[in-house]
CSV table of C-alpha atoms in Angstrom, one decimal:
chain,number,residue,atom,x,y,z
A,25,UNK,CA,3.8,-28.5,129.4
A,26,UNK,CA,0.6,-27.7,127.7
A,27,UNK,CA,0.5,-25.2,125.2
A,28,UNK,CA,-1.1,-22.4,126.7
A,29,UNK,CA,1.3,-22.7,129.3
A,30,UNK,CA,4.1,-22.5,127.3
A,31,UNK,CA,2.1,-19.4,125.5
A,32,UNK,CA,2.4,-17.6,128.8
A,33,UNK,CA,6.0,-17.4,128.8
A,34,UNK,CA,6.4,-16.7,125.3
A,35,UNK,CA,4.8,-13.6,126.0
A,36,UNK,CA,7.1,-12.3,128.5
A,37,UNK,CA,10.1,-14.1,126.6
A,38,UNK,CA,9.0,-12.9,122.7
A,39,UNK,CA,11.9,-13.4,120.7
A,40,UNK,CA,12.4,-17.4,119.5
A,41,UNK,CA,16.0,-18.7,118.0
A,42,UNK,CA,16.4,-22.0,116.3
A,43,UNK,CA,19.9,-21.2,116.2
A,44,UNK,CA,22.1,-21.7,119.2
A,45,UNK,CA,25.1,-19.4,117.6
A,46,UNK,CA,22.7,-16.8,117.3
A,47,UNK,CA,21.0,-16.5,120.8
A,48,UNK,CA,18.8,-13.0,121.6
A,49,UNK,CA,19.2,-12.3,124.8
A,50,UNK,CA,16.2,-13.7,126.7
A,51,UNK,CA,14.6,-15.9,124.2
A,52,UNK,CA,13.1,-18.7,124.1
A,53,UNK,CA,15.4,-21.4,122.3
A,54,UNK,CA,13.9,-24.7,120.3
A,55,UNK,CA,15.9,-27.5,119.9
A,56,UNK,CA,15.1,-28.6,116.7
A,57,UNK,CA,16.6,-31.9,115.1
A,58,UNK,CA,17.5,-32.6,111.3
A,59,UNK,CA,18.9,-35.5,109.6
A,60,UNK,CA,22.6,-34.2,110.4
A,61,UNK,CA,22.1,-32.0,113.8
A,62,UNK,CA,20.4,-32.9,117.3
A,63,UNK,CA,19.6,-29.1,118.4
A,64,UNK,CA,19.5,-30.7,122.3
A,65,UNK,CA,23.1,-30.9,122.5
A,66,UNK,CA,23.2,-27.1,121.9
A,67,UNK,CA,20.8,-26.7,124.7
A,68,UNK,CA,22.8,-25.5,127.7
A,69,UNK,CA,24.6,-23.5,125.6
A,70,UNK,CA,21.9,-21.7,124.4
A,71,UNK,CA,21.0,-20.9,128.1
A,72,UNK,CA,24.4,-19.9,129.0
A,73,UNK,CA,24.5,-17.4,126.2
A,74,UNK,CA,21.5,-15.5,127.1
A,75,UNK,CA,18.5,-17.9,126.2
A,76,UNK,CA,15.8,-17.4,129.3
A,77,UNK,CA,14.2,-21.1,128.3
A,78,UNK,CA,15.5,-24.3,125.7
A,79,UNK,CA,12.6,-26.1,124.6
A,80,UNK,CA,14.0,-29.8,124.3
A,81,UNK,CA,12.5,-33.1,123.3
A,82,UNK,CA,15.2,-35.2,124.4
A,83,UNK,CA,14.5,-36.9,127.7
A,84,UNK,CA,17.7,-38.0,128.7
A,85,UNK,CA,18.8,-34.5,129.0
A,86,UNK,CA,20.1,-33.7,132.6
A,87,UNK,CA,17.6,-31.6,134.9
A,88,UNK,CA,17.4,-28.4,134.6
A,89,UNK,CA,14.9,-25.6,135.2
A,90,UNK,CA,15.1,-23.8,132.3
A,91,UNK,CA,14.6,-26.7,130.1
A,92,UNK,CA,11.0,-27.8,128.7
A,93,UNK,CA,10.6,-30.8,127.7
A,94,UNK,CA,8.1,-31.8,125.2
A,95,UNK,CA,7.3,-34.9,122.7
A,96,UNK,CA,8.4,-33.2,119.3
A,97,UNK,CA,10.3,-29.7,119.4
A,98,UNK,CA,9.6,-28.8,115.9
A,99,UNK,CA,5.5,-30.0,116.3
A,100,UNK,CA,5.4,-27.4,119.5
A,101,UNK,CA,7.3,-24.5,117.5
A,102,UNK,CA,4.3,-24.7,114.8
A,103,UNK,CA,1.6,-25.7,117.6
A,104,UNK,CA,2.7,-22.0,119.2
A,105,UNK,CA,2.8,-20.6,116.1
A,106,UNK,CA,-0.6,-21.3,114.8
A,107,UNK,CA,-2.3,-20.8,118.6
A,108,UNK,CA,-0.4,-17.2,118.6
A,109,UNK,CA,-1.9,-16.3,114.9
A,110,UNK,CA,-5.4,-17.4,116.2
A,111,UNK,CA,-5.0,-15.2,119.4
A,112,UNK,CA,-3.4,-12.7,117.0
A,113,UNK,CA,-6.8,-12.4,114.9
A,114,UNK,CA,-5.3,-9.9,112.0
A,115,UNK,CA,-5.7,-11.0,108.6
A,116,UNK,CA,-3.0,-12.8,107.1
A,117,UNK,CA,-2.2,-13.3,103.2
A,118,UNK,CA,-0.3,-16.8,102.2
A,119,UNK,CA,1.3,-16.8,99.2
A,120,UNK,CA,2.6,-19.5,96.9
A,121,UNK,CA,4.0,-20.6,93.3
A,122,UNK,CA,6.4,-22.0,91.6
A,123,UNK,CA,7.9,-18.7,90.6
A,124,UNK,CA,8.3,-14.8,91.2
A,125,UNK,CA,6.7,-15.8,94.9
A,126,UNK,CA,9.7,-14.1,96.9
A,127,UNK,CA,9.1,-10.9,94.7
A,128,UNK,CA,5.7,-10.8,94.8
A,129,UNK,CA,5.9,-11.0,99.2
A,130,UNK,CA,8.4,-7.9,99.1
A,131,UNK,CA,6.4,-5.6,96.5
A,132,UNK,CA,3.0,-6.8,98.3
A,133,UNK,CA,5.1,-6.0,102.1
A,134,UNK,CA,6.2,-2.3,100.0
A,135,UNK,CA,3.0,-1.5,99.3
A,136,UNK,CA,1.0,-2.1,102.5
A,137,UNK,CA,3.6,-0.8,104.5
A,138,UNK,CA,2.7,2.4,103.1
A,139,UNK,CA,-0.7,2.3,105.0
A,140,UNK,CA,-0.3,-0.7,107.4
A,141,UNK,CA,2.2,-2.1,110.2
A,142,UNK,CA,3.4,-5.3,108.6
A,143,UNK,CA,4.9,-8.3,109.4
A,144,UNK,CA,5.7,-11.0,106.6
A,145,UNK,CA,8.5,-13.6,105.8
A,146,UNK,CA,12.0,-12.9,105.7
A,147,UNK,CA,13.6,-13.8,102.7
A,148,UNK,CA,12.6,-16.7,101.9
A,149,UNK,CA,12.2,-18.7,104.9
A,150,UNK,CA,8.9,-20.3,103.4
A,151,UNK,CA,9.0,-23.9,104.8
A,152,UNK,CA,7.8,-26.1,107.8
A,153,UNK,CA,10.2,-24.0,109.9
A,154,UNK,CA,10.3,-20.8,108.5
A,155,UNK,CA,6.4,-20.0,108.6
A,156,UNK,CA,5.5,-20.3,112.4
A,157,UNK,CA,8.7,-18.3,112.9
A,158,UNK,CA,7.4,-15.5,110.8
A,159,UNK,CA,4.3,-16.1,112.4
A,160,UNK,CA,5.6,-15.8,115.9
A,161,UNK,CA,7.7,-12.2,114.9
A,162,UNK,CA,4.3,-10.9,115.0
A,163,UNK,CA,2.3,-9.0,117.3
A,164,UNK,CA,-0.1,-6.7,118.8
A,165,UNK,CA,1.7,-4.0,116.8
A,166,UNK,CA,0.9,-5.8,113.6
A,167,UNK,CA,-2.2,-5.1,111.4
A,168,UNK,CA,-1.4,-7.3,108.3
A,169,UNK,CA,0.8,-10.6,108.4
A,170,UNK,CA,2.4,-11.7,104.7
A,171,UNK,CA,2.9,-15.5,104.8
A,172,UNK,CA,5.1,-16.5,102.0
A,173,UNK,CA,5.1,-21.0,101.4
A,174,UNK,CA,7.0,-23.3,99.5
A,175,UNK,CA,6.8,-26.3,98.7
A,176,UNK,CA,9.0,-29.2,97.0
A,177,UNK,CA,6.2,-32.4,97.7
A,178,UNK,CA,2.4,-33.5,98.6
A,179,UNK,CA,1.0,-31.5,101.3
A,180,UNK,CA,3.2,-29.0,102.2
A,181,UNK,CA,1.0,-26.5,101.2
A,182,UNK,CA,-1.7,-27.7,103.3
A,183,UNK,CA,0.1,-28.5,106.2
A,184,UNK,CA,1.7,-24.7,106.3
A,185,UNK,CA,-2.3,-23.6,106.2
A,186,UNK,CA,-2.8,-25.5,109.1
A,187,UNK,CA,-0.4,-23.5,110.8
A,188,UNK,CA,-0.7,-19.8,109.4
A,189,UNK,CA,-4.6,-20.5,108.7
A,190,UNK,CA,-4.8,-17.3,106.0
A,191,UNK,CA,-7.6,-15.0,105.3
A,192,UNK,CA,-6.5,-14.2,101.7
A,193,UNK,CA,-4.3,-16.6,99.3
A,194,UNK,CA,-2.5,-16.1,96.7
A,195,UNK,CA,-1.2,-18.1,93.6
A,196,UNK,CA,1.5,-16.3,91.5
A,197,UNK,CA,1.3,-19.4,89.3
A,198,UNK,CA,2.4,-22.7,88.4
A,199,UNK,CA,5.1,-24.3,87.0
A,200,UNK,CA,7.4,-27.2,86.0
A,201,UNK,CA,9.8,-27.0,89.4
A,202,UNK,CA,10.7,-29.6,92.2
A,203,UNK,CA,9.1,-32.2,89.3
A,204,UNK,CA,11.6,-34.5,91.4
A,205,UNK,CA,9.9,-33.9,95.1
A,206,UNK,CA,6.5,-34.1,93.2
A,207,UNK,CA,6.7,-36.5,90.8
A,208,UNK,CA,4.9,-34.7,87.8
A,209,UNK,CA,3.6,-31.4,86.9
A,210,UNK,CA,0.0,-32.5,87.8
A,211,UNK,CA,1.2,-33.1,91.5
A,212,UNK,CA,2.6,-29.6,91.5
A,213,UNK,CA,-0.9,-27.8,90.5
A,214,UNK,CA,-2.4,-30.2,93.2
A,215,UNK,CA,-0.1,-29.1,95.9
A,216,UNK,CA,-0.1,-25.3,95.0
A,217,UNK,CA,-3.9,-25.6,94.9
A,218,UNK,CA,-4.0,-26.9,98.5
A,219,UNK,CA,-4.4,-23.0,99.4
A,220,UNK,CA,-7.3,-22.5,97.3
A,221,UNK,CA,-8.6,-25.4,99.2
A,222,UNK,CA,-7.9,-24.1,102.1
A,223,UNK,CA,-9.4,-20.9,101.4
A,224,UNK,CA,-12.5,-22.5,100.3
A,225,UNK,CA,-12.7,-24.1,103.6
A,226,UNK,CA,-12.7,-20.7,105.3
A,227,UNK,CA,-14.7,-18.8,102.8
A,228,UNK,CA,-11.3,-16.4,102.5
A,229,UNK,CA,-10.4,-14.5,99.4
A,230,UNK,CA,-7.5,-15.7,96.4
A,231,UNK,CA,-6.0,-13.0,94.6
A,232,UNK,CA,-5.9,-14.2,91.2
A,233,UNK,CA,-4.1,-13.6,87.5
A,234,UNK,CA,-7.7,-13.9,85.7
A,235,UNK,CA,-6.0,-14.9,82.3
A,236,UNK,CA,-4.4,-17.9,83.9
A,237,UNK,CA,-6.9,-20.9,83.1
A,238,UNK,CA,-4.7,-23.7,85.5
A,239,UNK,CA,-5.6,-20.8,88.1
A,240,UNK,CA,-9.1,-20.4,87.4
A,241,UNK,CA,-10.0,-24.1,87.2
A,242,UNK,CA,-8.7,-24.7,90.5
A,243,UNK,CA,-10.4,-21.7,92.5
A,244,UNK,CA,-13.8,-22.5,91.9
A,245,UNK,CA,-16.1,-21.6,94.8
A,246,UNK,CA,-13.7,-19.1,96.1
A,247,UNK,CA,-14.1,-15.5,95.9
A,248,UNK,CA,-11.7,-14.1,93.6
A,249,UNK,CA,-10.2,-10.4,93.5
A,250,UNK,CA,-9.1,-10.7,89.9
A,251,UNK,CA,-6.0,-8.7,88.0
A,252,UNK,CA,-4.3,-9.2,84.5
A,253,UNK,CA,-4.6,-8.1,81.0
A,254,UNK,CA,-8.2,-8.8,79.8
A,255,UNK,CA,-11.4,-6.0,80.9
A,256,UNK,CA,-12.9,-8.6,83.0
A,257,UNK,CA,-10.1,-8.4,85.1
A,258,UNK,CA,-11.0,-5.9,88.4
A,259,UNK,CA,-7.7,-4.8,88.5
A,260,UNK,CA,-6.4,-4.1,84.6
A,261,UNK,CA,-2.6,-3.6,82.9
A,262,UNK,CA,-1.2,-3.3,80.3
A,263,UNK,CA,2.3,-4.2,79.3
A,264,UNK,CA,4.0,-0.9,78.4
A,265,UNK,CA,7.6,-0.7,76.1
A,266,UNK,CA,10.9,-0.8,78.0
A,267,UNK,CA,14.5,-1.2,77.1
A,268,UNK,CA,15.0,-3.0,80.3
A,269,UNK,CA,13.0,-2.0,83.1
A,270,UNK,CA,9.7,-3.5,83.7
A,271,UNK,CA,7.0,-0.2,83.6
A,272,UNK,CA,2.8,-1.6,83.7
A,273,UNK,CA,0.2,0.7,82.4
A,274,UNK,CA,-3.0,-0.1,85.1
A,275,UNK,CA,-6.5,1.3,84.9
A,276,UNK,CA,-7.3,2.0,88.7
A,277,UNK,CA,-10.7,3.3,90.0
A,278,UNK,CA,-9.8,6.7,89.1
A,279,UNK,CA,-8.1,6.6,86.1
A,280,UNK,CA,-4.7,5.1,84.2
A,281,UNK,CA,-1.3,5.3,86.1
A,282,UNK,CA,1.8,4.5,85.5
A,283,UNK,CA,4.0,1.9,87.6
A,284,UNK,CA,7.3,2.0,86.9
A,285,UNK,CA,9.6,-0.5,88.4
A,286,UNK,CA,13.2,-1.4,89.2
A,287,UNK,CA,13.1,-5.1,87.9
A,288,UNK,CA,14.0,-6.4,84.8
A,289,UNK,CA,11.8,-9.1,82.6
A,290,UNK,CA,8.0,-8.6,81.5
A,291,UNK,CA,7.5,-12.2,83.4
A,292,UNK,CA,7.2,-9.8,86.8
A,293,UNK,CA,4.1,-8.1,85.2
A,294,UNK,CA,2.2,-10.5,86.7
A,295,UNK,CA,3.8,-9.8,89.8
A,296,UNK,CA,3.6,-6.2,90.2
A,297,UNK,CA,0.0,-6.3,88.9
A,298,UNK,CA,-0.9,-8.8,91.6
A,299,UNK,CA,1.4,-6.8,94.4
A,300,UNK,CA,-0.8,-3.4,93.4
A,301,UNK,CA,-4.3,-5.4,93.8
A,302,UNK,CA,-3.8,-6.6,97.1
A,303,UNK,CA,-2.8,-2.6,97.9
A,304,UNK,CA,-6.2,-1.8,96.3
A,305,UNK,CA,-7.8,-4.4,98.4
A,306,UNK,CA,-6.7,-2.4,101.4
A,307,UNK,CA,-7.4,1.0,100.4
A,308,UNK,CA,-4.0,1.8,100.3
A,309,UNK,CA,-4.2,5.3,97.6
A,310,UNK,CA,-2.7,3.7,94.1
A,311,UNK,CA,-0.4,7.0,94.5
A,312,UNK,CA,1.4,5.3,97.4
A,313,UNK,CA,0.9,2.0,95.2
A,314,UNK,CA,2.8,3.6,92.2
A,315,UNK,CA,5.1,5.2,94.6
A,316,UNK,CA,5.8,1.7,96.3
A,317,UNK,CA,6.6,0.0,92.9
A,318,UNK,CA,8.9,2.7,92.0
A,319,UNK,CA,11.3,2.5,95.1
A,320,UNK,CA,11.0,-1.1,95.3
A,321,UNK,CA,14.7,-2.6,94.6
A,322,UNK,CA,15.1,-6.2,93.7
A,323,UNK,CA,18.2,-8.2,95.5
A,324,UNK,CA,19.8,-11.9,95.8
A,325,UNK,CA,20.1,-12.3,92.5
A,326,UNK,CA,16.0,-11.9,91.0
A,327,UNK,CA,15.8,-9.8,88.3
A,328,UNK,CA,18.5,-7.6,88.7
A,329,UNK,CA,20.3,-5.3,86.3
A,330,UNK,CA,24.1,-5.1,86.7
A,331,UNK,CA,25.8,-2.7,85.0
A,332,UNK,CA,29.9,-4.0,84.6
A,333,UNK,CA,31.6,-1.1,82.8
A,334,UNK,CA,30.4,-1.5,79.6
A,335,UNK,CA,28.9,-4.8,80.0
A,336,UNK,CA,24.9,-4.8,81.5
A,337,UNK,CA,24.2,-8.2,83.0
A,338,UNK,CA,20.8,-9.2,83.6
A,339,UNK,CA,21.3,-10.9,86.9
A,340,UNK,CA,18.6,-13.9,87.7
A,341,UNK,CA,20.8,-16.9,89.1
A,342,UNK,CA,18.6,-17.1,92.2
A,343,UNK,CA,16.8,-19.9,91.3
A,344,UNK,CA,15.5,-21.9,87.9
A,345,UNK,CA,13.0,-24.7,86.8
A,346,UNK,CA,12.0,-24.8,82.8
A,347,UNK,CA,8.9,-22.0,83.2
A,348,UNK,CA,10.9,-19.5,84.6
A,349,UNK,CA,14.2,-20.7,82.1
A,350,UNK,CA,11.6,-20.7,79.2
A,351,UNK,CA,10.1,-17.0,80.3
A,352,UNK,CA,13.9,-15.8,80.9
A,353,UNK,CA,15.5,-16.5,77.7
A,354,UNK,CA,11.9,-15.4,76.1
A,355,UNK,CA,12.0,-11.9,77.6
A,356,UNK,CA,15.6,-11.8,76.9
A,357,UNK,CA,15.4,-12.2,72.7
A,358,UNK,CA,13.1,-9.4,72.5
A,359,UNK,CA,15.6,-7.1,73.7
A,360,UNK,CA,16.5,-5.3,70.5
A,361,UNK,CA,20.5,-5.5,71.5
A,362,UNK,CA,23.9,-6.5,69.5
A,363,UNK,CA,26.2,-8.7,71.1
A,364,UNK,CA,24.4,-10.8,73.7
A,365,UNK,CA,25.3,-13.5,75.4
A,366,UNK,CA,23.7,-16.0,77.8
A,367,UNK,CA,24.8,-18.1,80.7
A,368,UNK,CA,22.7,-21.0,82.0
A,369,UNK,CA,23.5,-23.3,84.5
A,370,UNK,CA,21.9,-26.6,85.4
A,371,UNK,CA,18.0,-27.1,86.4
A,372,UNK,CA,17.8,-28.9,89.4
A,373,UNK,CA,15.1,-31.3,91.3
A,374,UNK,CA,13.6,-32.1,87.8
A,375,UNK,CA,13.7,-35.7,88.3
A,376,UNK,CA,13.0,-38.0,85.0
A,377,UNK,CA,12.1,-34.8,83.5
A,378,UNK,CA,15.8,-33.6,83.8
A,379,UNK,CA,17.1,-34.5,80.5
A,380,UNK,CA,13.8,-33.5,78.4
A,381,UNK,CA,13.5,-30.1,80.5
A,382,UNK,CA,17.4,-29.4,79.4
A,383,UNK,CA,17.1,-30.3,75.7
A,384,UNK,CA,14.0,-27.9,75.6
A,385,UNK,CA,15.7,-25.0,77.0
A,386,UNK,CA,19.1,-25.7,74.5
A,387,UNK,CA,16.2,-26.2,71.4
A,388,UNK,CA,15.3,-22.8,72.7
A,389,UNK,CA,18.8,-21.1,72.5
A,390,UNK,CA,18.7,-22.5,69.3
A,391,UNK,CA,16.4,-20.0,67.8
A,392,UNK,CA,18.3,-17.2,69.2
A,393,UNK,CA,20.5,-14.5,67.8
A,394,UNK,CA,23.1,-15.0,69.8
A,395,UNK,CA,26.5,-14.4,69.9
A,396,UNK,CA,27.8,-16.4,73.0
A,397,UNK,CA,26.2,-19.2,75.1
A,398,UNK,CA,27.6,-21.2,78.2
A,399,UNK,CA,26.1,-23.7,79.7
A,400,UNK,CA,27.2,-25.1,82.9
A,401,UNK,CA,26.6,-28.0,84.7
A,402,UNK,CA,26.1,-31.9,84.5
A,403,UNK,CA,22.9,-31.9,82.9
A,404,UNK,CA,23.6,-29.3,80.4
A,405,UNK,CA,26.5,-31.4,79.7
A,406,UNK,CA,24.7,-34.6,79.0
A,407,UNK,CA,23.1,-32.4,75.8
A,408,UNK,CA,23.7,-32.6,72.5
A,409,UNK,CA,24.5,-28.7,71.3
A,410,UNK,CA,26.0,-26.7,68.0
A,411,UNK,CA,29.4,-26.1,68.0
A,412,UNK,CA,29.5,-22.5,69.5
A,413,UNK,CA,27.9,-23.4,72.5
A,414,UNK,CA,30.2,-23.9,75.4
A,415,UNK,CA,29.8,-26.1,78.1
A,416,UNK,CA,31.9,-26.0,81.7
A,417,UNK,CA,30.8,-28.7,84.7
A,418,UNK,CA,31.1,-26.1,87.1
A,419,UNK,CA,31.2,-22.4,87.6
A,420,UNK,CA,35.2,-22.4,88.8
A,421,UNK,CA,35.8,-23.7,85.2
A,422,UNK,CA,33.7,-21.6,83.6
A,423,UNK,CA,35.5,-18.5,85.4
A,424,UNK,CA,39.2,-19.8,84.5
A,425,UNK,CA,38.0,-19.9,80.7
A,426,UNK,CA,36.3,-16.4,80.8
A,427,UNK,CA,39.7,-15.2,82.6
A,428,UNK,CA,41.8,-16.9,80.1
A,429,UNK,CA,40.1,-14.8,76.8
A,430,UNK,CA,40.3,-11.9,75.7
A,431,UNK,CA,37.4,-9.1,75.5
A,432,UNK,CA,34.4,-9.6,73.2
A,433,UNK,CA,31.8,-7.0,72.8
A,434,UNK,CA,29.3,-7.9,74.8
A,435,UNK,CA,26.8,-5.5,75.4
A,436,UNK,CA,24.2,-7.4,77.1
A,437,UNK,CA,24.5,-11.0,79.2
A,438,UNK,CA,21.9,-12.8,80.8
A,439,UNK,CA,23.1,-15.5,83.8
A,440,UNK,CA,20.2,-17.8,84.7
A,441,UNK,CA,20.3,-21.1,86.6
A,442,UNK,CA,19.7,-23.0,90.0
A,443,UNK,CA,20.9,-21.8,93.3
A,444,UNK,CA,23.0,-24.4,93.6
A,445,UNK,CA,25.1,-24.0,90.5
A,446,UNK,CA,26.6,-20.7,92.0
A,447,UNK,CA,26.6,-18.6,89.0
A,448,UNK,CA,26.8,-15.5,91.2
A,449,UNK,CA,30.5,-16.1,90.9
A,450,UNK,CA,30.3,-15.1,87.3
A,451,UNK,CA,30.0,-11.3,88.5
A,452,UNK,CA,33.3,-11.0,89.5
A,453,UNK,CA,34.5,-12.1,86.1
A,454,UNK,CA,32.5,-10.2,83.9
């Protein structure tokens, strides 16, 4: 089936499931494979649970009407994806980086909501798959698509471009993370830069953090709509005093305002700075900007304050690599607070880097005033520490220690680490 046929009945059949436990009635389903699942087994099923079509690459498949076969299942999902966004013809904003990216998509998706239907990326379904199904949640309805991308090796960037084809890019920056999936910190700013390439291609627009030289080297040629601290920047802010939540000063048009915020850590500066840009980009009034910021509740884990009885936990255990670790524990010691205490867990997907990258962030600790640290994982483990660090393989041993001692004064706590290290388990403790 050619893909403007298959575009015909996505139109009368909208809603598209990868996932045949969770069939919407009258959907089209795509059998996608992955190293441990073959989604054509699931195919029938999918039809017998309410799925109008299964689109299956699997020839030996019995007949059946409702099936359409095709080469590659997961090539056709993008294929439809990208010829839907060109039909489409809004403008769409991709967004990448190695950190803050997830938070900068939902305060971007807060603000232009207040003017704008939008659609975007949800959560932070950002990959080969998640893209053209954000793509294909869009419609006539929708004036502004946000495209969030990650990536974890060479190319990804660019081959998500291909797909969503944005107007408008933007870079929230780059750091040390997946070193492992691209081999050293040069192949991330190489990847990450494929949008700017892109861009260029297309004579689209970057938003860009105009103090960030790695940033500005690599968007030469490209029209830039500029925030960040210094006056050349067209969008300016300025860093404003805070206990714990995150409040930017920012010279608009018409004069300073204030844009207080729910998130914790002056790292998101650059990320609610770059969020209110893009609203001034589309004329969307920097009241309803300020007002956006202001309601705008962080969740999963990213930058979160936690407040435990007496205890206030700084909450940002989504995800870690050694820039955001570094910016973390950074943020963190300026807090003018007695009785703090820190919980890291493991960095993962560092690769050869793994063991440098770990003895920086304990060298770090190590200028602290603290009065606790734990540090869980294998690679923390490997480390050489002072004696008053603690150090747990795994968050279930962790827990059975904390359990097991009696109360400290702690005022303050900060729990960073990977995903995969589970340190939201820690809440329940504390």
């Amino acid at each position: 089936m050619k893909i403007e046929q298959l575009y015909e009945l996505f139109l009368k059949h909208p809603a598209v499931s990868t996932d045949s436990r969770n069939i919407e009635n009258d959907c089209l389903f795509f059998a996608l494979k992955g190293p441990h699942f073959d989604g054509n087994k699931y195919a029938a099923d999918a039809l017998s649970k309410g799925a109008a079509f299964s689109v299956v690459d699997d020839n030996k498949l019995p007949e059946n009407p409702n099936f359409i076969l095709v080469k590659d299942v997961l090539k056709t999902l993008q294929e439809l994806a990208s010829y839907h966004r060109k039909l489409l013809g809004i403008p769409i904003l991709g967004i990448t980086g190695s950190n803050g990216k997830t938070t900068t998509k939902e305060l971007i998706v807060a603000i232009l909501q207040k003017k704008y239907n939008v659609s975007s990326t949800k959560g932070n379904l950002n990959n080969h798959i998640g893209v053209p199904l954000t793509l294909l949640t869009m419609n006539n309805n929708t004036d502004i698509g946000v495209v969030e991308m990650g990536a974890n090796h060479p190319g990804e960037i660019a081959e998500l471009c291909q797909i969503a084809d944005p107007d408008f890019g933007l870079i929230t920056n780059i750091g040390k993370a997946h070193l492992e999936g691209f081999g050293s910190f040069e192949g991330v700013i190489k990847t990450k830069s494929e949008l700017y390439k892109h861009l260029k291609q297309k004579s689209g627009s970057a938003f860009i953090h105009i103090d960030n030289e790695i940033l500005q080297n690599q968007a030469k040629g490209i029209e830039l709509l500029t925030y960040g601290r210094s006056d050349q920047a067209q969008l300016r802010g300025e860093l404003q005093e805070s206990a714990y939540y995150l409040t930017i000063k920012a010279l608009f048009p018409k004069g300073w305002l204030y844009l207080k915020s729910k998130l914790i850590g002056a790292y998101n500066f650059e990320n609610i700075l770059a969020a209110a840009r893009v609203g001034l980009h589309f004329k969307v009034d920097p009241i309803a900007i300020q007002d956006a910021v202001a309601n705008y509740s962080p969740t999963n884990n990213r930058s979160q304050l936690v407040v435990k009885g007496k205890n206030k936990i700084i909450m940002d255990a989504y995800n870690a690599n050694p820039t955001s670790m570094a910016a973390s524990l950074s943020n963190f010691d300026a807090i003018n607070k007695k009785g703090k205490m820190v919980i890291l867990g493991d960095m993962l997907e560092l690769g050869d880097q793994t063991d440098f990258e770990h003895q920086k962030i304990v060298d770090i600790l190590g200028t602290m005033d603290l009065d606790q640290i734990f540090l869980v994982g294998k690679e923390f483990g490997k480390i050489s520490t002072d004696p008053k660090t603690k150090k747990f393989e795994t968050v279930e041993l962790l827990s059975d220690y904390l359990c097991q001692q009696k109360a400290t004064e702690i005022n303050l706590t900060l729990i960073k680490g990977s995903r995969g290290i589970k340190l939201e388990r820690i809440l329940e403790i504390l």
